Amino acid sequence: MGMPSAHFSESPEDPFALGRGASAALDARGTVVGWSARAQELLGYRADKVLGRSWQDVLVDAADLHVVRSVVVEAVKAGGWFGVLPVRHRDGHRVQMGFRARVITREGGGQEWLLVGAPAAEVIAWQRDRALLDGLYRRSPIGLVTYGPDRTVIRVNRAVEKASGVPAEAPVGHHPSEFMVAEDAGPTDDRVRHVLETGEPLIFTEQSARARHDPGRERIVSVSAFRMEDSAGRVLGVAETIQDVTDRHRAQRRLALLNEASSLIGTSLDVTQTARELAQVAVRGLADHCSVDLLTSVTLGDEPVAESAGPLLRAALAPPEPRVPYQEGEVVPLLADSPQARCLAERRPILEGLLSLRPEWYAMDRRRIEIASGLGVHSLIAVPLVARGLVLGVVSLWRSRHAEPFEDDDAAVAQELTSRAAVCIDNARRFTQQQSAALTLQRSLLPSVASDLPAVEVACRYLPASGEPGIGGDWFDVIPLSGARVALVVGDVVGHGIHAAASMGRLRASARTLASLDLEPDEVIARLDDLVSLLAAELEENAEGNHTAIEQIVGATCLYAVYDPISQRCSLARAGHPAPLMSSPDGEVTVLELPAGPPLGLGGLPFETYELDLPEGSLLTLYTNGLLEARDGNIDAALKDLHTCLGYVTEPLEQTCHAVVEALLPKDHRPIDDIALLIARTRVLPPENVASWQLPLEATAAARARELTAAKLTEWGLTELAFTTELVASELVTNAYRYATGPATLRLIRTHCLICEVSDSSHTSPHLRRALSTDEGGRGLFLVAQLTERWGTRYTHEGKTVWTEQPLPPPPT
């Protein structure tokens, strides 16, 4: 029977499709007027056995008649019917058949019923498939998109429409590039092409899926795709299931951000660097802009005041943005009604999801509002930096490029991130405080070098280590000695921090005390060695398990040199310290290979004095090992550069000192160890400024001393000092006459002061005492001490020398 094709489904899976379903036609009285071959196949009746008979008589059992009649009534009322009915097979058994019945009006006004039937099992299965398909497109919470072979959208379900805000029919017939941003459309189209060409399904592939009509809104989806084929293997397209996983992605990103923060924040003990690390981490996955404003006291390492916030200093701004009104290093005013002020006052995060909805936002600084609007800022989180109960500053997080405002989860992450960073910043602040205290202590222990020494011209540098190691125990000293001589000292205490600085101070003070005794360099080093052993024993007794200070003391090294500008003789000794360098007046640089000696504190090993003559204008360079190790530990290259710099002996010493530091330290790089550098250019006293006489120890020696002294001072134009100096020389020669044997030597030296020396062969130490009124003598040294500025005694292998110093009168105006 020929029927209009519009009444049939073309789907091969449809049990009612042409060629698949059994069809029959009934006239208005229910007489069978059409019968298909498929009907004969399913029910066993040939067409000639059915045509012309009532369908109820042929196909319906008497037991099912009442059911069939009720269906007929319903179908007549509705003009059609669909469902399952039992029918009788030709051999007599019952067959459950699914039927679709519809009234057809013929030309001329007559009506017929068209019935299409199929086995009930196939119909029910098809109904389930249709229900599932209908559910996927209408009620499923998971998105579904189907693409045709040309990669255009065929159909989109309601879940996609709801998530994207785009009507379901809008994408139909379009490629992804027409409704998605270009960066996201490309991967989508590539994925569809891959599945079409290979037939390989993709499972749970995550990607960004931002819509062109709302590009600022973040949307991450998980996509599974498979190729659709018909029963003949023809490719019909690609189906994709899409699940919005934006919230999960954000949660994972937040957790990853917190995990990264543990390794990226607090890599140094520098307050500003730690603040920058916090800002850089915050803009990696949480905010578009981040500023970290710290209390000024925190940046200086001071303890913040709990009761008052005080002025804020911008420590970090990420990413750099010149339009922001306050850059790094600038003071940031804290407006009373601002979110930052409320955040600090209440000590809790302040979330402003949409700033445009906050009336107080517009009451703030108009300039700042205009700049924020220009940047597109629309959402803010202000979080206090609090550690150990003290407010350190405030962190401001801004969103401009991201369309989504901050949420409560973002505020929780920001608070966790800031809490971790606050501990790191406070640790850096406390380290800065200790570093500053130790550095102040160390600088207070370092000398202020005199610039008018008669023996040498001196230039020096002290460079503390970078922030991580902390300050160390390097030191230098320039000590004026009697007889216009000078002692040059450089030392190094192993380690860093307060213990090293304190140990350095004790050693430097001890070296100065020993130098005042005018001992030979090897004797000074030996006495320092004994002192270090005693200090180590004392520390070990009171250490209570802390061996750091002991190791620092015992690991100290030292170099001690004495230069005499009259004899041009230099004596040196060292204890495990780098050898000094000597630059001759013609520019030849030599390493002085004096005996190294063991480091201080080992004990039991001797030290030796090394002596050499230094021509006038020679450079003597003393340094600590940090100078050679500053440039990546390449000591040979550092020594070569050092030799080059020291070869220019005629350059000003300050310029030479600066050149050494520039050559051996990389630019913008602080050393990892302390550096002490001392460069001395030797001077020679003119012979006319020194007068020496040998006096026989006889009764007339004192008178002869007065006579010689008066004549020389008159020659030098120092007649104002003649009387005092004659008396001093007379007393010292008289003491030599009384207590020594052999001749005495009287020497006068004119430098920045007048020096009077008397040397004899006795090792008896002169003592200053107060004579009684009944004593006939004993007042000589007392008078000497009263008439001179300084006096003392130094010992040599041949005897001793008693010396005095008097200031020169001011030059005439």
mmCIF file with all atom_site columns, C-alpha atoms in Angstrom, residues 137-262:
data_model
loop_
_atom_site.group_PDB
_atom_site.id
_atom_site.type_symbol
_atom_site.label_atom_id
_atom_site.label_alt_id
_atom_site.label_comp_id
_atom_site.label_asym_id
_atom_site.label_entity_id
_atom_site.label_seq_id
_atom_site.pdbx_PDB_ins_code
_atom_site.Cartn_x
_atom_site.Cartn_y
_atom_site.Cartn_z
_atom_site.occupancy
_atom_site.B_iso_or_equiv
_atom_site.pdbx_formal_charge
_atom_site.auth_seq_id
_atom_site.auth_comp_id
_atom_site.auth_asym_id
_atom_site.auth_atom_id
_atom_site.pdbx_PDB_model_num
ATOM 1   C CA . TYR A 1 137 ? 19.089 17.418 25.143 1.00 0.00 ? 137 TYR A CA 1
ATOM 2   C CA . ARG A 1 138 ? 16.407 18.729 27.472 1.00 0.00 ? 138 ARG A CA 1
ATOM 3   C CA . ARG A 1 139 ? 17.060 17.703 31.067 1.00 0.00 ? 139 ARG A CA 1
ATOM 4   C CA . SER A 1 140 ? 20.686 16.498 31.385 1.00 0.00 ? 140 SER A CA 1
ATOM 5   C CA . PRO A 1 141 ? 22.974 18.652 33.603 1.00 0.00 ? 141 PRO A CA 1
ATOM 6   C CA . ILE A 1 142 ? 25.894 17.673 31.369 1.00 0.00 ? 142 ILE A CA 1
ATOM 7   C CA . GLY A 1 143 ? 26.341 19.679 28.194 1.00 0.00 ? 143 GLY A CA 1
ATOM 8   C CA . LEU A 1 144 ? 26.002 17.975 24.827 1.00 0.00 ? 144 LEU A CA 1
ATOM 9   C CA . VAL A 1 145 ? 27.108 19.381 21.480 1.00 0.00 ? 145 VAL A CA 1
ATOM 10  C CA . THR A 1 146 ? 26.956 17.534 18.164 1.00 0.00 ? 146 THR A CA 1
ATOM 11  C CA . TYR A 1 147 ? 29.003 18.555 15.140 1.00 0.00 ? 147 TYR A CA 1
ATOM 12  C CA . GLY A 1 148 ? 28.443 17.622 11.527 1.00 0.00 ? 148 GLY A CA 1
ATOM 13  C CA . PRO A 1 149 ? 31.131 16.297 9.195  1.00 0.00 ? 149 PRO A CA 1
ATOM 14  C CA . ASP A 1 150 ? 31.955 19.905 8.259  1.00 0.00 ? 150 ASP A CA 1
ATOM 15  C CA . ARG A 1 151 ? 32.636 20.668 11.985 1.00 0.00 ? 151 ARG A CA 1
ATOM 16  C CA . THR A 1 152 ? 29.673 23.008 12.279 1.00 0.00 ? 152 THR A CA 1
ATOM 17  C CA . VAL A 1 153 ? 27.325 22.677 15.234 1.00 0.00 ? 153 VAL A CA 1
ATOM 18  C CA . ILE A 1 154 ? 24.226 20.577 14.580 1.00 0.00 ? 154 ILE A CA 1
ATOM 19  C CA . ARG A 1 155 ? 22.589 20.740 17.967 1.00 0.00 ? 155 ARG A CA 1
ATOM 20  C CA . VAL A 1 156 ? 23.256 22.008 21.510 1.00 0.00 ? 156 VAL A CA 1
ATOM 21  C CA . ASN A 1 157 ? 21.412 20.884 24.611 1.00 0.00 ? 157 ASN A CA 1
ATOM 22  C CA . ARG A 1 158 ? 19.872 22.999 27.354 1.00 0.00 ? 158 ARG A CA 1
ATOM 23  C CA . ALA A 1 159 ? 22.814 22.490 29.759 1.00 0.00 ? 159 ALA A CA 1
ATOM 24  C CA . VAL A 1 160 ? 25.177 24.254 27.352 1.00 0.00 ? 160 VAL A CA 1
ATOM 25  C CA . GLU A 1 161 ? 22.650 27.006 26.844 1.00 0.00 ? 161 GLU A CA 1
ATOM 26  C CA . LYS A 1 162 ? 22.302 27.518 30.581 1.00 0.00 ? 162 LYS A CA 1
ATOM 27  C CA . ALA A 1 163 ? 26.055 27.536 31.272 1.00 0.00 ? 163 ALA A CA 1
ATOM 28  C CA . SER A 1 164 ? 27.028 29.789 28.384 1.00 0.00 ? 164 SER A CA 1
ATOM 29  C CA . GLY A 1 165 ? 24.033 32.105 28.384 1.00 0.00 ? 165 GLY A CA 1
ATOM 30  C CA . VAL A 1 166 ? 23.719 31.655 24.618 1.00 0.00 ? 166 VAL A CA 1
ATOM 31  C CA . PRO A 1 167 ? 20.403 30.373 23.193 1.00 0.00 ? 167 PRO A CA 1
ATOM 32  C CA . ALA A 1 168 ? 20.639 26.738 22.106 1.00 0.00 ? 168 ALA A CA 1
ATOM 33  C CA . GLU A 1 169 ? 19.847 27.570 18.509 1.00 0.00 ? 169 GLU A CA 1
ATOM 34  C CA . ALA A 1 170 ? 22.483 30.347 18.227 1.00 0.00 ? 170 ALA A CA 1
ATOM 35  C CA . PRO A 1 171 ? 25.551 28.136 17.607 1.00 0.00 ? 171 PRO A CA 1
ATOM 36  C CA . VAL A 1 172 ? 23.721 25.824 15.198 1.00 0.00 ? 172 VAL A CA 1
ATOM 37  C CA . GLY A 1 173 ? 25.287 25.948 11.755 1.00 0.00 ? 173 GLY A CA 1
ATOM 38  C CA . HIS A 1 174 ? 28.399 27.789 12.956 1.00 0.00 ? 174 HIS A CA 1
ATOM 39  C CA . HIS A 1 175 ? 32.026 26.856 13.559 1.00 0.00 ? 175 HIS A CA 1
ATOM 40  C CA . PRO A 1 176 ? 33.498 27.295 17.101 1.00 0.00 ? 176 PRO A CA 1
ATOM 41  C CA . SER A 1 177 ? 35.469 30.363 15.980 1.00 0.00 ? 177 SER A CA 1
ATOM 42  C CA . GLU A 1 178 ? 32.162 32.168 15.414 1.00 0.00 ? 178 GLU A CA 1
ATOM 43  C CA . PHE A 1 179 ? 30.946 31.910 19.011 1.00 0.00 ? 179 PHE A CA 1
ATOM 44  C CA . MET A 1 180 ? 34.151 31.344 21.069 1.00 0.00 ? 180 MET A CA 1
ATOM 45  C CA . VAL A 1 181 ? 37.216 33.548 21.599 1.00 0.00 ? 181 VAL A CA 1
ATOM 46  C CA . ALA A 1 182 ? 39.978 32.783 19.118 1.00 0.00 ? 182 ALA A CA 1
ATOM 47  C CA . GLU A 1 183 ? 42.416 31.384 21.711 1.00 0.00 ? 183 GLU A CA 1
ATOM 48  C CA . ASP A 1 184 ? 39.849 28.784 22.790 1.00 0.00 ? 184 ASP A CA 1
ATOM 49  C CA . ALA A 1 185 ? 38.130 28.125 19.447 1.00 0.00 ? 185 ALA A CA 1
ATOM 50  C CA . GLY A 1 186 ? 41.317 26.824 17.848 1.00 0.00 ? 186 GLY A CA 1
ATOM 51  C CA . PRO A 1 187 ? 41.825 23.895 20.260 1.00 0.00 ? 187 PRO A CA 1
ATOM 52  C CA . THR A 1 188 ? 38.116 23.076 20.067 1.00 0.00 ? 188 THR A CA 1
ATOM 53  C CA . ASP A 1 189 ? 38.129 22.878 16.284 1.00 0.00 ? 189 ASP A CA 1
ATOM 54  C CA . ASP A 1 190 ? 41.352 20.862 16.284 1.00 0.00 ? 190 ASP A CA 1
ATOM 55  C CA . ARG A 1 191 ? 39.821 18.390 18.722 1.00 0.00 ? 191 ARG A CA 1
ATOM 56  C CA . VAL A 1 192 ? 36.701 17.887 16.577 1.00 0.00 ? 192 VAL A CA 1
ATOM 57  C CA . ARG A 1 193 ? 38.848 17.446 13.437 1.00 0.00 ? 193 ARG A CA 1
ATOM 58  C CA . HIS A 1 194 ? 41.032 14.878 15.207 1.00 0.00 ? 194 HIS A CA 1
ATOM 59  C CA . VAL A 1 195 ? 38.065 12.777 16.290 1.00 0.00 ? 195 VAL A CA 1
ATOM 60  C CA . LEU A 1 196 ? 36.466 13.007 12.841 1.00 0.00 ? 196 LEU A CA 1
ATOM 61  C CA . GLU A 1 197 ? 39.639 11.937 11.056 1.00 0.00 ? 197 GLU A CA 1
ATOM 62  C CA . THR A 1 198 ? 40.907 9.240  13.419 1.00 0.00 ? 198 THR A CA 1
ATOM 63  C CA . GLY A 1 199 ? 37.809 7.971  15.143 1.00 0.00 ? 199 GLY A CA 1
ATOM 64  C CA . GLU A 1 200 ? 39.755 8.003  18.420 1.00 0.00 ? 200 GLU A CA 1
ATOM 65  C CA . PRO A 1 201 ? 37.570 9.148  21.303 1.00 0.00 ? 201 PRO A CA 1
ATOM 66  C CA . LEU A 1 202 ? 38.818 11.799 23.716 1.00 0.00 ? 202 LEU A CA 1
ATOM 67  C CA . ILE A 1 203 ? 38.011 11.455 27.393 1.00 0.00 ? 203 ILE A CA 1
ATOM 68  C CA . PHE A 1 204 ? 37.955 14.220 30.010 1.00 0.00 ? 204 PHE A CA 1
ATOM 69  C CA . THR A 1 205 ? 40.079 16.733 28.136 1.00 0.00 ? 205 THR A CA 1
ATOM 70  C CA . GLU A 1 206 ? 40.097 20.086 29.945 1.00 0.00 ? 206 GLU A CA 1
ATOM 71  C CA . GLN A 1 207 ? 40.293 23.396 28.144 1.00 0.00 ? 207 GLN A CA 1
ATOM 72  C CA . SER A 1 208 ? 39.219 27.011 28.325 1.00 0.00 ? 208 SER A CA 1
ATOM 73  C CA . ALA A 1 209 ? 35.878 27.753 26.633 1.00 0.00 ? 209 ALA A CA 1
ATOM 74  C CA . ARG A 1 210 ? 35.245 31.493 26.813 1.00 0.00 ? 210 ARG A CA 1
ATOM 75  C CA . ALA A 1 211 ? 32.349 32.877 24.812 1.00 0.00 ? 211 ALA A CA 1
ATOM 76  C CA . ARG A 1 212 ? 32.903 35.740 22.384 1.00 0.00 ? 212 ARG A CA 1
ATOM 77  C CA . HIS A 1 213 ? 30.046 37.715 23.871 1.00 0.00 ? 213 HIS A CA 1
ATOM 78  C CA . ASP A 1 214 ? 31.672 37.548 27.343 1.00 0.00 ? 214 ASP A CA 1
ATOM 79  C CA . PRO A 1 215 ? 35.446 37.064 26.859 1.00 0.00 ? 215 PRO A CA 1
ATOM 80  C CA . GLY A 1 216 ? 36.383 38.202 30.382 1.00 0.00 ? 216 GLY A CA 1
ATOM 81  C CA . ARG A 1 217 ? 34.439 35.414 32.058 1.00 0.00 ? 217 ARG A CA 1
ATOM 82  C CA . GLU A 1 218 ? 36.610 32.420 32.827 1.00 0.00 ? 218 GLU A CA 1
ATOM 83  C CA . ARG A 1 219 ? 35.111 29.060 31.875 1.00 0.00 ? 219 ARG A CA 1
ATOM 84  C CA . ILE A 1 220 ? 36.958 25.745 32.054 1.00 0.00 ? 220 ILE A CA 1
ATOM 85  C CA . VAL A 1 221 ? 35.242 22.638 30.684 1.00 0.00 ? 221 VAL A CA 1
ATOM 86  C CA . SER A 1 222 ? 35.976 18.922 30.671 1.00 0.00 ? 222 SER A CA 1
ATOM 87  C CA . VAL A 1 223 ? 35.211 17.468 27.247 1.00 0.00 ? 223 VAL A CA 1
ATOM 88  C CA . SER A 1 224 ? 34.708 13.874 26.098 1.00 0.00 ? 224 SER A CA 1
ATOM 89  C CA . ALA A 1 225 ? 34.173 13.325 22.361 1.00 0.00 ? 225 ALA A CA 1
ATOM 90  C CA . PHE A 1 226 ? 33.397 10.403 20.059 1.00 0.00 ? 226 PHE A CA 1
ATOM 91  C CA . ARG A 1 227 ? 32.649 9.980  16.357 1.00 0.00 ? 227 ARG A CA 1
ATOM 92  C CA . MET A 1 228 ? 29.093 9.184  15.245 1.00 0.00 ? 228 MET A CA 1
ATOM 93  C CA . GLU A 1 229 ? 28.594 6.601  12.492 1.00 0.00 ? 229 GLU A CA 1
ATOM 94  C CA . ASP A 1 230 ? 25.526 4.940  10.914 1.00 0.00 ? 230 ASP A CA 1
ATOM 95  C CA . SER A 1 231 ? 25.063 1.197  10.487 1.00 0.00 ? 231 SER A CA 1
ATOM 96  C CA . ALA A 1 232 ? 26.828 1.376  7.139  1.00 0.00 ? 232 ALA A CA 1
ATOM 97  C CA . GLY A 1 233 ? 29.901 3.038  8.703  1.00 0.00 ? 233 GLY A CA 1
ATOM 98  C CA . ARG A 1 234 ? 29.243 6.492  7.261  1.00 0.00 ? 234 ARG A CA 1
ATOM 99  C CA . VAL A 1 235 ? 30.606 9.334  9.448  1.00 0.00 ? 235 VAL A CA 1
ATOM 100 C CA . LEU A 1 236 ? 27.728 11.455 10.676 1.00 0.00 ? 236 LEU A CA 1
ATOM 101 C CA . GLY A 1 237 ? 29.704 13.838 12.911 1.00 0.00 ? 237 GLY A CA 1
ATOM 102 C CA . VAL A 1 238 ? 31.112 14.180 16.418 1.00 0.00 ? 238 VAL A CA 1
ATOM 103 C CA . ALA A 1 239 ? 29.294 14.247 19.732 1.00 0.00 ? 239 ALA A CA 1
ATOM 104 C CA . GLU A 1 240 ? 30.821 15.983 22.728 1.00 0.00 ? 240 GLU A CA 1
ATOM 105 C CA . THR A 1 241 ? 29.801 15.859 26.354 1.00 0.00 ? 241 THR A CA 1
ATOM 106 C CA . ILE A 1 242 ? 30.818 19.012 28.189 1.00 0.00 ? 242 ILE A CA 1
ATOM 107 C CA . GLN A 1 243 ? 31.009 19.519 31.925 1.00 0.00 ? 243 GLN A CA 1
ATOM 108 C CA . ASP A 1 244 ? 31.742 22.902 33.466 1.00 0.00 ? 244 ASP A CA 1
ATOM 109 C CA . VAL A 1 245 ? 34.661 22.367 35.873 1.00 0.00 ? 245 VAL A CA 1
ATOM 110 C CA . THR A 1 246 ? 35.507 26.041 36.412 1.00 0.00 ? 246 THR A CA 1
ATOM 111 C CA . ASP A 1 247 ? 34.932 25.852 40.167 1.00 0.00 ? 247 ASP A CA 1
ATOM 112 C CA . ARG A 1 248 ? 37.040 22.725 40.486 1.00 0.00 ? 248 ARG A CA 1
ATOM 113 C CA . HIS A 1 249 ? 39.753 24.271 38.351 1.00 0.00 ? 249 HIS A CA 1
ATOM 114 C CA . ARG A 1 250 ? 39.772 27.375 40.511 1.00 0.00 ? 250 ARG A CA 1
ATOM 115 C CA . ALA A 1 251 ? 39.973 25.280 43.667 1.00 0.00 ? 251 ALA A CA 1
ATOM 116 C CA . GLN A 1 252 ? 42.895 23.312 42.228 1.00 0.00 ? 252 GLN A CA 1
ATOM 117 C CA . ARG A 1 253 ? 44.558 26.542 41.165 1.00 0.00 ? 253 ARG A CA 1
ATOM 118 C CA . ARG A 1 254 ? 44.139 27.978 44.640 1.00 0.00 ? 254 ARG A CA 1
ATOM 119 C CA . LEU A 1 255 ? 45.660 24.889 46.223 1.00 0.00 ? 255 LEU A CA 1
ATOM 120 C CA . ALA A 1 256 ? 48.518 24.975 43.710 1.00 0.00 ? 256 ALA A CA 1
ATOM 121 C CA . LEU A 1 257 ? 49.038 28.644 44.490 1.00 0.00 ? 257 LEU A CA 1
ATOM 122 C CA . LEU A 1 258 ? 49.310 27.938 48.212 1.00 0.00 ? 258 LEU A CA 1
ATOM 123 C CA . ASN A 1 259 ? 51.658 25.050 47.500 1.00 0.00 ? 259 ASN A CA 1
ATOM 124 C CA . GLU A 1 260 ? 53.855 27.264 45.317 1.00 0.00 ? 260 GLU A CA 1
ATOM 125 C CA . ALA A 1 261 ? 53.846 29.958 47.957 1.00 0.00 ? 261 ALA A CA 1
ATOM 126 C CA . SER A 1 262 ? 55.672 27.652 50.354 1.00 0.00 ? 262 SER A CA 1
#
